[in-house]
Amino acid sequence: MSDRAWTGPRSIEPKGASDLRIFPDAHSLARAAAEAVAAAAADAIRARGWFDLGLSGGRTPGRAYRRLAEPDLGIDWSRARLWFADERAVPPTDPDSNFRLALETLIEPARVPMANVHRMRAEQLDLAAVAAEYEVLLTGPLDVLVLGVGEDGHTASIFPGSPLVDERQRRVAAVFDSPKPPSRRLTVTPRVIEETRQVLVLATGEDKAAAVAGALVGASDPHRVPACLLRGRTWLIDQAASGAVGGRPA
């Protein structure tokens, strides 16, 4: 990280002891996110023999995955297991599939063994059954979970007003009424987020500034802004998304 002077906007410090790092652009943020994942992978493999990584969809995580796939980071992908934070009810070949994004940006470029990739089969008709099957596999804490934040403050597929905000028993749930299409999805629950050893929250662009501020500044109301569930975790945002939120420059 650079020690250069930060000349970003005047801001309010976030509450909840989040580790907030502000980057000048999306490219430097993606590089830092990938390096953080690589460091966690090395630690996990050394300590437990495996590295469990949870992936999300979206442009910002996708940039980090491309950097993560580069060989100079030295990740032993044969000892990595990939999981998904959420998935839309579309075929895995669909452009909106989170699995397809991960496949094209990380899994194929890094040659991750497909046996180590646990995709959510959200294209199946019985979403509740698929959620239960996935939960049987996802039993322990993830080492790292990469999450984004929507313009409405959602994270994974936990949307404002969703009863899943209060879910602490199940780890995976079906969503039938997403306000963003498609309405049918699968998602991890707050239990998975809370159990994960390291959560990296990535947000870029001015259109995310209000959601970032809503999540980190003022009273915490995850029913209104589900990203409040991510307070206390590591947030990596670019200058455009910083808005009224303060943090240390990266």
Tab-separated table of C-alpha atoms in Angstrom:
chain	number	residue	atom	x	y	z
A	1	MET	CA	0.000	0.000	0.000
A	2	SER	CA	1.133	3.519	-0.759
A	3	ASP	CA	1.748	6.203	1.835
A	4	ARG	CA	0.876	8.987	-0.602
A	5	ALA	CA	-1.321	11.793	0.677
A	6	TRP	CA	-5.053	11.289	0.253
A	7	THR	CA	-6.975	14.143	-1.313
A	8	GLY	CA	-10.411	12.554	-1.459
A	9	PRO	CA	-13.723	14.063	-0.295
A	10	ARG	CA	-14.390	15.308	3.205
A	11	SER	CA	-16.060	12.483	5.038
A	12	ILE	CA	-17.617	10.938	8.111
A	13	GLU	CA	-15.889	8.022	9.789
A	14	PRO	CA	-17.838	4.757	9.539
A	15	LYS	CA	-19.263	3.095	12.622
A	16	GLY	CA	-18.875	-0.553	13.575
A	17	ALA	CA	-15.059	-0.664	13.419
A	18	SER	CA	-15.028	-1.594	9.730
A	19	ASP	CA	-11.662	-1.738	8.015
A	20	LEU	CA	-12.375	0.741	5.219
A	21	ARG	CA	-9.785	1.272	2.487
A	22	ILE	CA	-10.269	3.790	-0.305
A	23	PHE	CA	-8.510	3.347	-3.647
A	24	PRO	CA	-8.085	5.863	-6.457
A	25	ASP	CA	-9.682	3.579	-9.049
A	26	ALA	CA	-11.248	0.185	-9.697
A	27	HIS	CA	-8.021	-1.267	-11.090
A	28	SER	CA	-5.979	-0.666	-7.929
A	29	LEU	CA	-8.866	-1.918	-5.791
A	30	ALA	CA	-9.069	-5.178	-7.754
A	31	ARG	CA	-5.340	-5.710	-7.418
A	32	ALA	CA	-5.460	-5.178	-3.649
A	33	ALA	CA	-8.463	-7.488	-3.260
A	34	ALA	CA	-6.710	-10.267	-5.177
A	35	GLU	CA	-3.577	-9.879	-3.101
A	36	ALA	CA	-5.626	-10.078	0.108
A	37	VAL	CA	-7.256	-13.298	-1.110
A	38	ALA	CA	-3.860	-14.748	-2.063
A	39	ALA	CA	-2.447	-14.008	1.390
A	40	ALA	CA	-5.458	-15.623	3.059
A	41	ALA	CA	-5.122	-18.660	0.784
A	42	ALA	CA	-1.508	-19.179	1.781
A	43	ASP	CA	-2.396	-18.906	5.472
A	44	ALA	CA	-5.356	-21.292	5.195
A	45	ILE	CA	-3.471	-23.950	3.222
A	46	ARG	CA	-0.575	-23.771	5.657
A	47	ALA	CA	-2.891	-24.063	8.677
A	48	ARG	CA	-5.618	-26.443	7.452
A	49	GLY	CA	-4.520	-27.866	4.101
A	50	TRP	CA	-7.424	-26.270	2.189
A	51	PHE	CA	-8.633	-22.808	1.237
A	52	ASP	CA	-12.374	-22.144	1.026
A	53	LEU	CA	-13.285	-19.106	-1.067
A	54	GLY	CA	-16.794	-17.715	-1.565
A	55	LEU	CA	-17.481	-15.789	-4.776
A	56	SER	CA	-20.047	-13.201	-5.822
A	57	GLY	CA	-21.064	-11.814	-9.178
A	58	GLY	CA	-20.705	-8.319	-10.572
A	59	ARG	CA	-18.211	-6.151	-12.439
A	60	THR	CA	-16.120	-5.231	-9.419
A	61	PRO	CA	-15.546	-8.786	-8.125
A	62	GLY	CA	-14.945	-9.872	-11.728
A	63	ARG	CA	-11.995	-7.510	-12.015
A	64	ALA	CA	-10.517	-8.994	-8.848
A	65	TYR	CA	-11.005	-12.540	-10.164
A	66	ARG	CA	-9.029	-11.741	-13.319
A	67	ARG	CA	-6.121	-10.545	-11.221
A	68	LEU	CA	-6.535	-13.505	-8.857
A	69	ALA	CA	-6.097	-15.920	-11.770
A	70	GLU	CA	-2.655	-14.569	-12.656
A	71	PRO	CA	0.077	-17.089	-11.798
A	72	ASP	CA	2.410	-14.647	-10.062
A	73	LEU	CA	0.161	-14.684	-6.977
A	74	GLY	CA	1.254	-18.271	-6.397
A	75	ILE	CA	-2.063	-19.727	-5.225
A	76	ASP	CA	-2.216	-23.525	-5.116
A	77	TRP	CA	-5.613	-23.918	-6.766
A	78	SER	CA	-5.490	-27.697	-6.335
A	79	ARG	CA	-6.059	-26.994	-2.632
A	80	ALA	CA	-8.790	-24.381	-3.090
A	81	ARG	CA	-12.528	-25.013	-2.907
A	82	LEU	CA	-14.773	-22.450	-4.562
A	83	TRP	CA	-18.260	-21.643	-3.316
A	84	PHE	CA	-20.861	-19.060	-4.293
A	85	ALA	CA	-22.547	-16.362	-2.259
A	86	ASP	CA	-25.588	-16.377	-4.511
A	87	GLU	CA	-26.843	-17.333	-7.935
A	88	ARG	CA	-29.641	-16.304	-10.243
A	89	ALA	CA	-32.124	-18.884	-11.521
A	90	VAL	CA	-30.530	-19.067	-14.950
A	91	PRO	CA	-28.533	-21.765	-16.753
A	92	PRO	CA	-24.783	-21.776	-16.024
A	93	THR	CA	-24.141	-20.637	-19.608
A	94	ASP	CA	-26.336	-17.540	-19.253
A	95	PRO	CA	-24.558	-14.152	-19.304
A	96	ASP	CA	-26.225	-13.330	-15.953
A	97	SER	CA	-24.878	-16.436	-14.236
A	98	ASN	CA	-22.428	-15.797	-11.421
A	99	PHE	CA	-20.908	-19.187	-12.150
A	100	ARG	CA	-20.262	-18.191	-15.749
A	101	LEU	CA	-18.512	-15.020	-14.580
A	102	ALA	CA	-16.287	-17.034	-12.232
A	103	LEU	CA	-15.654	-19.643	-14.919
A	104	GLU	CA	-14.485	-17.109	-17.487
A	105	THR	CA	-12.496	-14.825	-15.186
A	106	LEU	CA	-11.011	-17.239	-12.636
A	107	ILE	CA	-11.764	-20.955	-12.897
A	108	GLU	CA	-10.611	-21.531	-16.475
A	109	PRO	CA	-7.704	-19.017	-16.502
A	110	ALA	CA	-6.346	-20.360	-13.193
A	111	ARG	CA	-7.113	-23.979	-14.113
A	112	VAL	CA	-9.008	-24.611	-10.905
A	113	PRO	CA	-10.007	-28.308	-10.807
A	114	MET	CA	-13.742	-28.509	-11.517
A	115	ALA	CA	-14.060	-31.083	-8.735
A	116	ASN	CA	-13.191	-28.246	-6.348
A	117	VAL	CA	-15.898	-25.913	-7.689
A	118	HIS	CA	-19.279	-26.044	-5.948
A	119	ARG	CA	-21.742	-24.140	-8.061
A	120	MET	CA	-25.302	-23.337	-7.013
A	121	ARG	CA	-27.673	-25.153	-9.383
A	122	ALA	CA	-30.226	-22.369	-9.272
A	123	GLU	CA	-31.612	-23.251	-12.694
A	124	GLN	CA	-33.382	-26.237	-11.107
A	125	LEU	CA	-37.138	-25.963	-10.553
A	126	ASP	CA	-37.117	-26.908	-6.852
A	127	LEU	CA	-34.987	-24.117	-5.429
A	128	ALA	CA	-35.699	-25.066	-1.815
A	129	ALA	CA	-34.342	-28.561	-2.431
A	130	VAL	CA	-31.237	-27.189	-4.143
A	131	ALA	CA	-30.655	-24.816	-1.218
A	132	ALA	CA	-30.871	-27.742	1.204
A	133	GLU	CA	-28.428	-29.777	-0.906
A	134	TYR	CA	-25.946	-26.922	-1.041
A	135	GLU	CA	-26.177	-26.411	2.700
A	136	VAL	CA	-25.177	-30.044	3.254
A	137	LEU	CA	-21.915	-29.290	1.436
A	138	LEU	CA	-21.287	-25.862	2.961
A	139	THR	CA	-20.779	-26.969	6.531
A	140	GLY	CA	-17.723	-25.111	7.798
A	141	PRO	CA	-16.654	-21.482	7.808
A	142	LEU	CA	-15.286	-19.996	4.604
A	143	ASP	CA	-11.800	-18.556	4.755
A	144	VAL	CA	-12.696	-15.625	2.511
A	145	LEU	CA	-16.040	-14.414	1.153
A	146	VAL	CA	-16.006	-11.780	-1.581
A	147	LEU	CA	-19.180	-9.686	-1.581
A	148	GLY	CA	-20.450	-6.686	-3.463
A	149	VAL	CA	-23.074	-4.090	-2.589
A	150	GLY	CA	-26.003	-3.185	-4.814
A	151	GLU	CA	-27.232	0.343	-5.400
A	152	ASP	CA	-30.184	-0.501	-3.140
A	153	GLY	CA	-27.883	-1.740	-0.371
A	154	HIS	CA	-28.378	-5.463	-0.961
A	155	THR	CA	-25.561	-7.958	-0.618
A	156	ALA	CA	-25.478	-11.522	-1.951
A	157	SER	CA	-29.210	-11.912	-2.761
A	158	ILE	CA	-30.387	-10.472	0.552
A	159	PHE	CA	-32.514	-7.477	-0.416
A	160	PRO	CA	-34.081	-4.641	1.590
A	161	GLY	CA	-37.088	-5.925	3.501
A	162	SER	CA	-36.117	-9.591	3.140
A	163	PRO	CA	-36.829	-11.828	6.157
A	164	LEU	CA	-33.483	-13.504	5.422
A	165	VAL	CA	-31.811	-10.600	7.217
A	166	ASP	CA	-32.785	-12.358	10.462
A	167	GLU	CA	-31.891	-15.918	9.347
A	168	ARG	CA	-29.374	-17.544	11.676
A	169	GLN	CA	-30.267	-21.236	11.365
A	170	ARG	CA	-29.977	-22.016	7.675
A	171	ARG	CA	-26.811	-21.284	5.729
A	172	VAL	CA	-28.411	-21.279	2.271
A	173	ALA	CA	-31.888	-20.172	1.255
A	174	ALA	CA	-34.080	-19.862	-1.810
A	175	VAL	CA	-35.312	-16.434	-2.872
A	176	PHE	CA	-38.570	-16.231	-4.826
A	177	ASP	CA	-39.300	-12.498	-4.779
A	178	SER	CA	-36.108	-10.641	-5.636
A	179	PRO	CA	-36.943	-7.030	-6.574
A	180	LYS	CA	-34.239	-7.277	-9.234
A	181	PRO	CA	-34.799	-9.765	-12.041
A	182	PRO	CA	-34.718	-12.648	-12.069
A	183	SER	CA	-36.986	-12.984	-9.061
A	184	ARG	CA	-35.810	-16.534	-8.287
A	185	ARG	CA	-32.357	-16.982	-6.752
A	186	LEU	CA	-30.271	-18.844	-4.207
A	187	THR	CA	-28.257	-17.063	-1.543
A	188	VAL	CA	-26.140	-17.650	1.504
A	189	THR	CA	-27.614	-16.233	4.685
A	190	PRO	CA	-26.192	-13.904	7.350
A	191	ARG	CA	-25.048	-17.010	9.222
A	192	VAL	CA	-22.485	-17.745	6.522
A	193	ILE	CA	-21.359	-14.120	6.500
A	194	GLU	CA	-20.909	-14.114	10.268
A	195	GLU	CA	-19.041	-17.437	10.285
A	196	THR	CA	-16.616	-16.477	7.494
A	197	ARG	CA	-13.089	-15.762	8.684
A	198	GLN	CA	-12.524	-12.797	6.346
A	199	VAL	CA	-15.158	-10.915	4.355
A	200	LEU	CA	-14.010	-8.570	1.586
A	201	VAL	CA	-16.653	-6.073	0.496
A	202	LEU	CA	-15.942	-4.479	-2.889
A	203	ALA	CA	-17.715	-1.404	-4.234
A	204	THR	CA	-16.834	0.949	-7.077
A	205	GLY	CA	-18.533	3.825	-8.811
A	206	GLU	CA	-20.505	6.887	-7.806
A	207	ASP	CA	-23.740	4.908	-8.116
A	208	LYS	CA	-22.689	2.844	-5.079
A	209	ALA	CA	-21.834	5.814	-2.836
A	210	ALA	CA	-25.281	6.117	-1.234
A	211	ALA	CA	-25.442	2.383	-0.493
A	212	VAL	CA	-21.937	2.387	1.016
A	213	ALA	CA	-22.824	5.356	3.224
A	214	GLY	CA	-26.122	3.741	4.210
A	215	ALA	CA	-24.293	0.601	5.261
A	216	LEU	CA	-21.496	2.227	7.232
A	217	VAL	CA	-22.678	5.611	8.499
A	218	GLY	CA	-25.360	6.235	11.109
A	219	ALA	CA	-27.747	3.750	12.677
A	220	SER	CA	-27.523	0.155	11.524
A	221	ASP	CA	-30.767	-1.112	9.999
A	222	PRO	CA	-30.075	-4.215	7.897
A	223	HIS	CA	-33.780	-4.545	7.086
A	224	ARG	CA	-33.483	-1.275	5.178
A	225	VAL	CA	-29.860	-1.675	4.063
A	226	PRO	CA	-28.788	-5.339	4.226
A	227	ALA	CA	-25.149	-4.343	3.666
A	228	CYS	CA	-25.216	-3.170	7.296
A	229	LEU	CA	-24.633	-6.869	8.015
A	230	LEU	CA	-21.112	-6.281	6.730
A	231	ARG	CA	-20.117	-3.688	9.294
A	232	GLY	CA	-16.904	-4.637	11.007
A	233	ARG	CA	-15.575	-6.355	7.880
A	234	THR	CA	-12.994	-5.220	5.331
A	235	TRP	CA	-14.392	-2.741	2.800
A	236	LEU	CA	-12.436	-1.904	-0.336
A	237	ILE	CA	-14.011	0.966	-2.273
A	238	ASP	CA	-12.824	3.413	-4.881
A	239	GLN	CA	-12.859	7.176	-4.589
A	240	ALA	CA	-16.063	7.481	-6.594
A	241	ALA	CA	-17.926	5.228	-4.131
A	242	SER	CA	-16.504	6.907	-1.024
A	243	GLY	CA	-19.101	9.688	-0.835
A	244	ALA	CA	-19.576	10.690	2.810
A	245	VAL	CA	-17.701	7.718	4.230
A	246	GLY	CA	-14.255	8.130	5.707
A	247	GLY	CA	-11.465	5.584	5.845
A	248	ARG	CA	-7.762	5.213	5.373
A	249	PRO	CA	-6.316	5.665	1.909
A	250	ALA	CA	-4.727	2.602	0.379
